[in-house]
XYZ file of C-alpha atoms in Angstrom:
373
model
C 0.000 0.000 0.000
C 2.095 2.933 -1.332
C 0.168 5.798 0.253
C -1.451 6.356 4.173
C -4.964 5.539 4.736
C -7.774 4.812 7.425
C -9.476 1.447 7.188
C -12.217 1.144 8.896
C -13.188 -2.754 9.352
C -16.804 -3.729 8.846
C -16.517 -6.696 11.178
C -15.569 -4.559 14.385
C -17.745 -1.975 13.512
C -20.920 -4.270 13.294
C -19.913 -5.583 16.659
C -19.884 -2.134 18.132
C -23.172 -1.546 16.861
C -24.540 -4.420 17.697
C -23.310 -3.926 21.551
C -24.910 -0.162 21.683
C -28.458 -1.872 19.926
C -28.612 -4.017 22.474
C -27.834 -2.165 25.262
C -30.469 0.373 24.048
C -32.954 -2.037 23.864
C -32.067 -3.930 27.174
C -32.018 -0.531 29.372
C -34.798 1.233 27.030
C -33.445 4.084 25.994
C -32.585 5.255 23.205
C -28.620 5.466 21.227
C -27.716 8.034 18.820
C -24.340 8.734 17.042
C -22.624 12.304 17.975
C -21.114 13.030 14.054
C -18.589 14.884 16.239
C -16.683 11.591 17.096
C -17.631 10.032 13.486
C -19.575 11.314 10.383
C -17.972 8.644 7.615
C -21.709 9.142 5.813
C -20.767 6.270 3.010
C -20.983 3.789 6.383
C -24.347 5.261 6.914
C -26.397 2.161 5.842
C -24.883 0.075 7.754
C -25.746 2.157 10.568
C -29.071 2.599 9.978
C -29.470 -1.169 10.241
C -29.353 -0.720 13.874
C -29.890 2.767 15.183
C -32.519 5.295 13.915
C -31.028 9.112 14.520
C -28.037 11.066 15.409
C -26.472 14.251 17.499
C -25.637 17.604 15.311
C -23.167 20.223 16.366
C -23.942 22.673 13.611
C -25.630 23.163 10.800
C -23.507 21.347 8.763
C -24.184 17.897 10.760
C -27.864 18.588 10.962
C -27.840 18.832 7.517
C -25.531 15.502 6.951
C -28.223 13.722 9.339
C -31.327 15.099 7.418
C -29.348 14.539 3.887
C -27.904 11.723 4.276
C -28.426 9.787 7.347
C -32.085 10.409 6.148
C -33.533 11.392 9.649
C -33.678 14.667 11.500
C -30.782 15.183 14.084
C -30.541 16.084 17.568
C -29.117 19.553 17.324
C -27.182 21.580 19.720
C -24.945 24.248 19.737
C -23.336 26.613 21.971
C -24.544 29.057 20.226
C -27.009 29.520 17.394
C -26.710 32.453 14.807
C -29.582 34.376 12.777
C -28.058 33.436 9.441
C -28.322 29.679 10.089
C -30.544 29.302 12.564
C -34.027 28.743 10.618
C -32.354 25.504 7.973
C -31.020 24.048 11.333
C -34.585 23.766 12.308
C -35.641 22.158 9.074
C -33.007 19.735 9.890
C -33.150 18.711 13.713
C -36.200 17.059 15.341
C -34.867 18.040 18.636
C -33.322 21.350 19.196
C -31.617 22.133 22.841
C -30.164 25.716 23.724
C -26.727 26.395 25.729
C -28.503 29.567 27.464
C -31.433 31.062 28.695
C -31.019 33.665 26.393
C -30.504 32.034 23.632
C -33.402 30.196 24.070
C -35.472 33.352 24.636
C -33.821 34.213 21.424
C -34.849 31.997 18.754
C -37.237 29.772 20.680
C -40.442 31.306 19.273
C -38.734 30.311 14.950
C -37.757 26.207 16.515
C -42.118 25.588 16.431
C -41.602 22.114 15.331
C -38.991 20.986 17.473
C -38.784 19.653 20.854
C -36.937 21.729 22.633
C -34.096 21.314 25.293
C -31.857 23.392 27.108
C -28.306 21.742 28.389
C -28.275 22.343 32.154
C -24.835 22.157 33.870
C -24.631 19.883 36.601
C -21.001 21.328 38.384
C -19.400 17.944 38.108
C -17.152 16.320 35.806
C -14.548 13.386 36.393
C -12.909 14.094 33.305
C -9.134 15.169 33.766
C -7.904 16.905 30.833
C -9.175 20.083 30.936
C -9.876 20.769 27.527
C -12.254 18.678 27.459
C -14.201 18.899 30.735
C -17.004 21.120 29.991
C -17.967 21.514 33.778
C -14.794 23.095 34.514
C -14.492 26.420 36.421
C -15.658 29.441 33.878
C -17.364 26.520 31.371
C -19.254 28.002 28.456
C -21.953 25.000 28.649
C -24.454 24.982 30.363
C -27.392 26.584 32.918
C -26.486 25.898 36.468
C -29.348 24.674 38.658
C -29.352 28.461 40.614
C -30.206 30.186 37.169
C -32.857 28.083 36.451
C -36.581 29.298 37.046
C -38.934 27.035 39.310
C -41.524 26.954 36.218
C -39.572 25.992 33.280
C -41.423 27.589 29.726
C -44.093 25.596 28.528
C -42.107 24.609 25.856
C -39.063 23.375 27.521
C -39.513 19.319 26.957
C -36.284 18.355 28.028
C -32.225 18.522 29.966
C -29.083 17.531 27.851
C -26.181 17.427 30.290
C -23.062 16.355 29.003
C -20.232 15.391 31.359
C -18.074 12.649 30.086
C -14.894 11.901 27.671
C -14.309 8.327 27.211
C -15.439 7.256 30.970
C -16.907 4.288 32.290
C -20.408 3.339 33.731
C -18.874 3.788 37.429
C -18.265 7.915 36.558
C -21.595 8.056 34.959
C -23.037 6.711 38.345
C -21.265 9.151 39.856
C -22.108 11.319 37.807
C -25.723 10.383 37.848
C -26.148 11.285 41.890
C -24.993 14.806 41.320
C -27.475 15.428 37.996
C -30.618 14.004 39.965
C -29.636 16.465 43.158
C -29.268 19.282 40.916
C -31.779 18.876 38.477
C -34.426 16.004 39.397
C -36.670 19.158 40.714
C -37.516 19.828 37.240
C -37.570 16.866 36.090
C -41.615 16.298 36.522
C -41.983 19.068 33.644
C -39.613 17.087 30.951
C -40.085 14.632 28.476
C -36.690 13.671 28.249
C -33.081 14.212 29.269
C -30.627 13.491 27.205
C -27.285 12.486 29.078
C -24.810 13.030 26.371
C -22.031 11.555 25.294
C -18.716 10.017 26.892
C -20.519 6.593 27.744
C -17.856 4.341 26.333
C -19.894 1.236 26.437
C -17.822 -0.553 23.581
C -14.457 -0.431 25.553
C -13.629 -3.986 26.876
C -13.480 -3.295 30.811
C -16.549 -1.088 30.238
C -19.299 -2.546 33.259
C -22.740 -2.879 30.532
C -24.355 -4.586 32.727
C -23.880 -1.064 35.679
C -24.849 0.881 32.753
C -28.154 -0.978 31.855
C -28.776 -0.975 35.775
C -28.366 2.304 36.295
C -31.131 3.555 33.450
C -33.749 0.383 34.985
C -33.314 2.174 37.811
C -34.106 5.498 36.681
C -36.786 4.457 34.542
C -38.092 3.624 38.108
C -37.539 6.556 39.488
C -38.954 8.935 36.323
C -41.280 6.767 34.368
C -42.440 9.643 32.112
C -38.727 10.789 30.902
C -37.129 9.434 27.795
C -33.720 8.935 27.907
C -31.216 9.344 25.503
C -27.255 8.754 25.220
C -25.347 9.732 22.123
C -21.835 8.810 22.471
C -19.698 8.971 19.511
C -16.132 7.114 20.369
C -18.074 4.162 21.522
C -19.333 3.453 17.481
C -16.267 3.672 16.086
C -13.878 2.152 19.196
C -11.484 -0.329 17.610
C -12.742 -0.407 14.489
C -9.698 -0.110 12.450
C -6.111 1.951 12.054
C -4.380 4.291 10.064
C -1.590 2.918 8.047
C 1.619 4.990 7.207
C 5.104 4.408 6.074
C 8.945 5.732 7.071
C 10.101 7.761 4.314
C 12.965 8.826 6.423
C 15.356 8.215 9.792
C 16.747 11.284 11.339
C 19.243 11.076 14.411
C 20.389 14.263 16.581
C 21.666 13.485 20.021
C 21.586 9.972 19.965
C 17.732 10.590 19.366
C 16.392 8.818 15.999
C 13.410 9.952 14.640
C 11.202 8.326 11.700
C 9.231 10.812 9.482
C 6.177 9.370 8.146
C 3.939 10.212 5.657
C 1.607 11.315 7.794
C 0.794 13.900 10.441
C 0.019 13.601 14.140
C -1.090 17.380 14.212
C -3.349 17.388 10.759
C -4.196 13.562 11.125
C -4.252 12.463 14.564
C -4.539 15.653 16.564
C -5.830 14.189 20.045
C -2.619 12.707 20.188
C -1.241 16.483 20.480
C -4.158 17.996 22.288
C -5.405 14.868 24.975
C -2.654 13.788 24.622
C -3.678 10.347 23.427
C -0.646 7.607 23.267
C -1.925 5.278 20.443
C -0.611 1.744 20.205
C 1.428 1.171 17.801
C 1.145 -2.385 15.746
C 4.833 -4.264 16.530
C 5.804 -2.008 18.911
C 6.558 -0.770 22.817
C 6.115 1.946 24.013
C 8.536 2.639 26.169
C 10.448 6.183 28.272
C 11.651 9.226 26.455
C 15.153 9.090 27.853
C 15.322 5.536 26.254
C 14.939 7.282 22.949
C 18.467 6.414 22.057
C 18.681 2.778 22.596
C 18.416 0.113 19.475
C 15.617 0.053 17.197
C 13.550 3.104 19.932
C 11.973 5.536 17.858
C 10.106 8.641 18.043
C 7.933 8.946 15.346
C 7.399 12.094 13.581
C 4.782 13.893 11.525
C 5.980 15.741 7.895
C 4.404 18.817 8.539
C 6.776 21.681 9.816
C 5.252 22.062 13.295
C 8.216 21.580 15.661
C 5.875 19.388 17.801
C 4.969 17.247 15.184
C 6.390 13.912 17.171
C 5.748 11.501 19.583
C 7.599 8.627 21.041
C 9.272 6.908 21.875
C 8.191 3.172 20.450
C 10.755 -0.017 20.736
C 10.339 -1.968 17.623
C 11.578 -5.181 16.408
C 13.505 -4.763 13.675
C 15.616 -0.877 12.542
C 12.778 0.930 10.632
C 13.641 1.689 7.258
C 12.536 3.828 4.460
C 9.290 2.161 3.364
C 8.233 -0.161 6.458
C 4.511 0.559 7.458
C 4.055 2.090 10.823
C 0.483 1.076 11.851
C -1.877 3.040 13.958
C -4.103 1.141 15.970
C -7.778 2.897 16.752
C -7.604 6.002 14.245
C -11.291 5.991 13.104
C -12.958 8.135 15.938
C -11.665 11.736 16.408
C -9.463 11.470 13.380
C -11.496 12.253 9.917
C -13.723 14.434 11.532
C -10.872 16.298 12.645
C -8.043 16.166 10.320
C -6.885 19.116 8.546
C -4.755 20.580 5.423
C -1.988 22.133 6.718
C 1.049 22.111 4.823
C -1.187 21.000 2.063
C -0.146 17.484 3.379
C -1.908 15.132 1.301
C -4.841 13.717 3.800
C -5.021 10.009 3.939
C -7.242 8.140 1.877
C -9.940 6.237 3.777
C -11.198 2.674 2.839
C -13.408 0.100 4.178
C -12.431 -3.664 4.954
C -15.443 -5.796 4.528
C -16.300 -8.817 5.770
C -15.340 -10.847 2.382
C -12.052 -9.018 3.049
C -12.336 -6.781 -0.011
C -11.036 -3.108 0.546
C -13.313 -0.589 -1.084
C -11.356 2.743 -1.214
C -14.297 5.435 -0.002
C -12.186 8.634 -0.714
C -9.057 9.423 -2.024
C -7.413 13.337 -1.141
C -5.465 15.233 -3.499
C -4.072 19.260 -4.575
C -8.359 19.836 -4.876
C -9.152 19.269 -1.734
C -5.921 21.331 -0.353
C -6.715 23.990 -2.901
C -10.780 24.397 -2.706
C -10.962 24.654 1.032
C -9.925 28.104 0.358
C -11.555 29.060 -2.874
């Protein structure tokens, strides 16, 4: 394979969704994709063979849902603007608000949408704090004190979101500090929607808490659909990106092999979490053993200083032309790539289950050169 590319495997990805359907149907709630994690829209059908909507960010996702996952999304957005505010809503069959005053804003033009407004609960186990949206000074969010005893009439539901990549043990957590914040209002809802984060498709991930923990609060709240929409969990080990050395470098005792590829336009969390991925063949092992036999960084070939990571013990010296393989590069990667450098993006394919790789997109100097035309 002479050029990078994400393969996304068929196989893993139809056990992933088969997982989520059942847990859905086991806890009864409902499961929708977040495009933010994953928006590959040729994989669509497949999807569709199990779960019925998805989560928008924008109006560009609503419109992918409504286009071409062929069913109106659940829309939300920090903030909602006049000039696309009116096509989101032909778009989205749900429609929650960040704000109070955004809501009082453009509530009265969202008529045929059930609206929500994302309520902040103060509590968040997730470290990293660019991505904990309940962190000191967060932009998300009403906090239980701002909230008016009588909700408007055509408030139907809480989104909360509070998790990255956590287990069902933070979401019961979790779960305590929502229902003493929030559970006051909850006898004027339809539904809550408790976001995403849930990575249910992880192997040490407790299912069986998780189904628990929704029985229980059907028990509790009868009346309030829930819904989850992770996005991770859908596309969790389901395939990697593939890359090859093109060259060794070596300054103070430190060898470094370029790739074709780019940790910050291809696999950004790995700059920004950062996420360590595993590496097919290889250790990962201390920087300061950087300069012992066959340790590598491995960096990106864009001219970002930081372009690296490492360091990674393989078997054999890496030379020009050996495939570096990227385990887990589906979620978080496509949706988030970008042209930098005018580094050629990878391609992206699909394995299927006959083991037949269909090539869904190739990249070239058009999509470098029409971003900005």
């Amino acid at each position: 394979m002479a050029t990078p590319i994400y393969i996304i495997e068929e196989q893993k990805l139809r056990r992933n969704l088969q997982l989520i359907a059942d847990v859905a149907a086991k806890a009864d709630i409902e499961i929708i994709l977040a495009f933010k994690a994953f928006a590959l829209w040729k994989t669509f059908p497949i999807f569709r063979e199990y779960i019925n909507s998805t989560t928008a960010s924008s109006l560009s996702e609503a419109r992918l849902a409504f286009e071409s996952f062929g069913a109106p999304a659940h829309t939300y957005s920090p903030a909602y603007t006049d000039e696309e505010f009116d096509e989101i809503v032909k778009c989205s069959s749900h429609l929650t608000f960040n704000s109070l005053s955004q809501y009082e804003r453009f509530h009265n033009r969202a008529a045929n949408c059930s609206l929500g407004l994302r309520v902040n609960p103060e509590y968040s186990e997730v470290g990293t704090m660019l991505y904990n949206p309940c962190a000191p000074g967060t932009r998300f969010g009403v906090t239980a004190d701002k909230l008016p005893k009588q909700l408007p009439a055509d408030i139907e539901g809480f989104h909360c979101h509070c998790h990255c990549e956590s287990g069902a043990d933070v979401f019961q957590r979790t779960l305590v500090h929502i229902e003493e914040k929030f559970s006051a209002w909850f006898p004027q809802l339809k539904w809550i929607n408790f976001g995403g984060g849930h990575l249910m498709t992880r192997k040490d991930y407790d299912v069986d808490l998780l189904i628990s923990l929704m029985r229980d609060f059907h028990q509790r709240y009868p009346w309030l659909k829930v819904i989850l929409e992770p996005g991770s969990a859908f596309a969790w080990q389901t395939g990697p990106l593939v890359a090859q050395v093109v060259d060794v470098v070596e300054d103070k005792g430190i060898k470094t092999a370029i790739l074709n590829v780019s940790f910050t336009c291809h696999m950004p969390d790995c700059l920004e979490m950062p996420y360590m991925p595993t590496v097919r063949g290889a250790e990962i092992t201390d920087l300061e053993k950087a300069t012992e036999p066959k340790t590598y960084r491995l960096g990106g070939n864009s001219c970002l200083s930081g372009d690296f990571m490492g360091s990674w013990r393989f078997s054999e010296e890496l030379q020009v032309g050996d495939e570096v393989i990227f385990e887990d590069m589906i979620h978080y990667t496509t949706v988030k790539t970008n042209t930098f450098n005018g580094i050629t993006h990878p391609a992206i394919g699909m394995l299927h289950d006959d083991g037949k790789l269909e090539i869904l997109r190739h990249f070239g100097y058009d999509d470098y050169k029409n971003r900005m035309d």
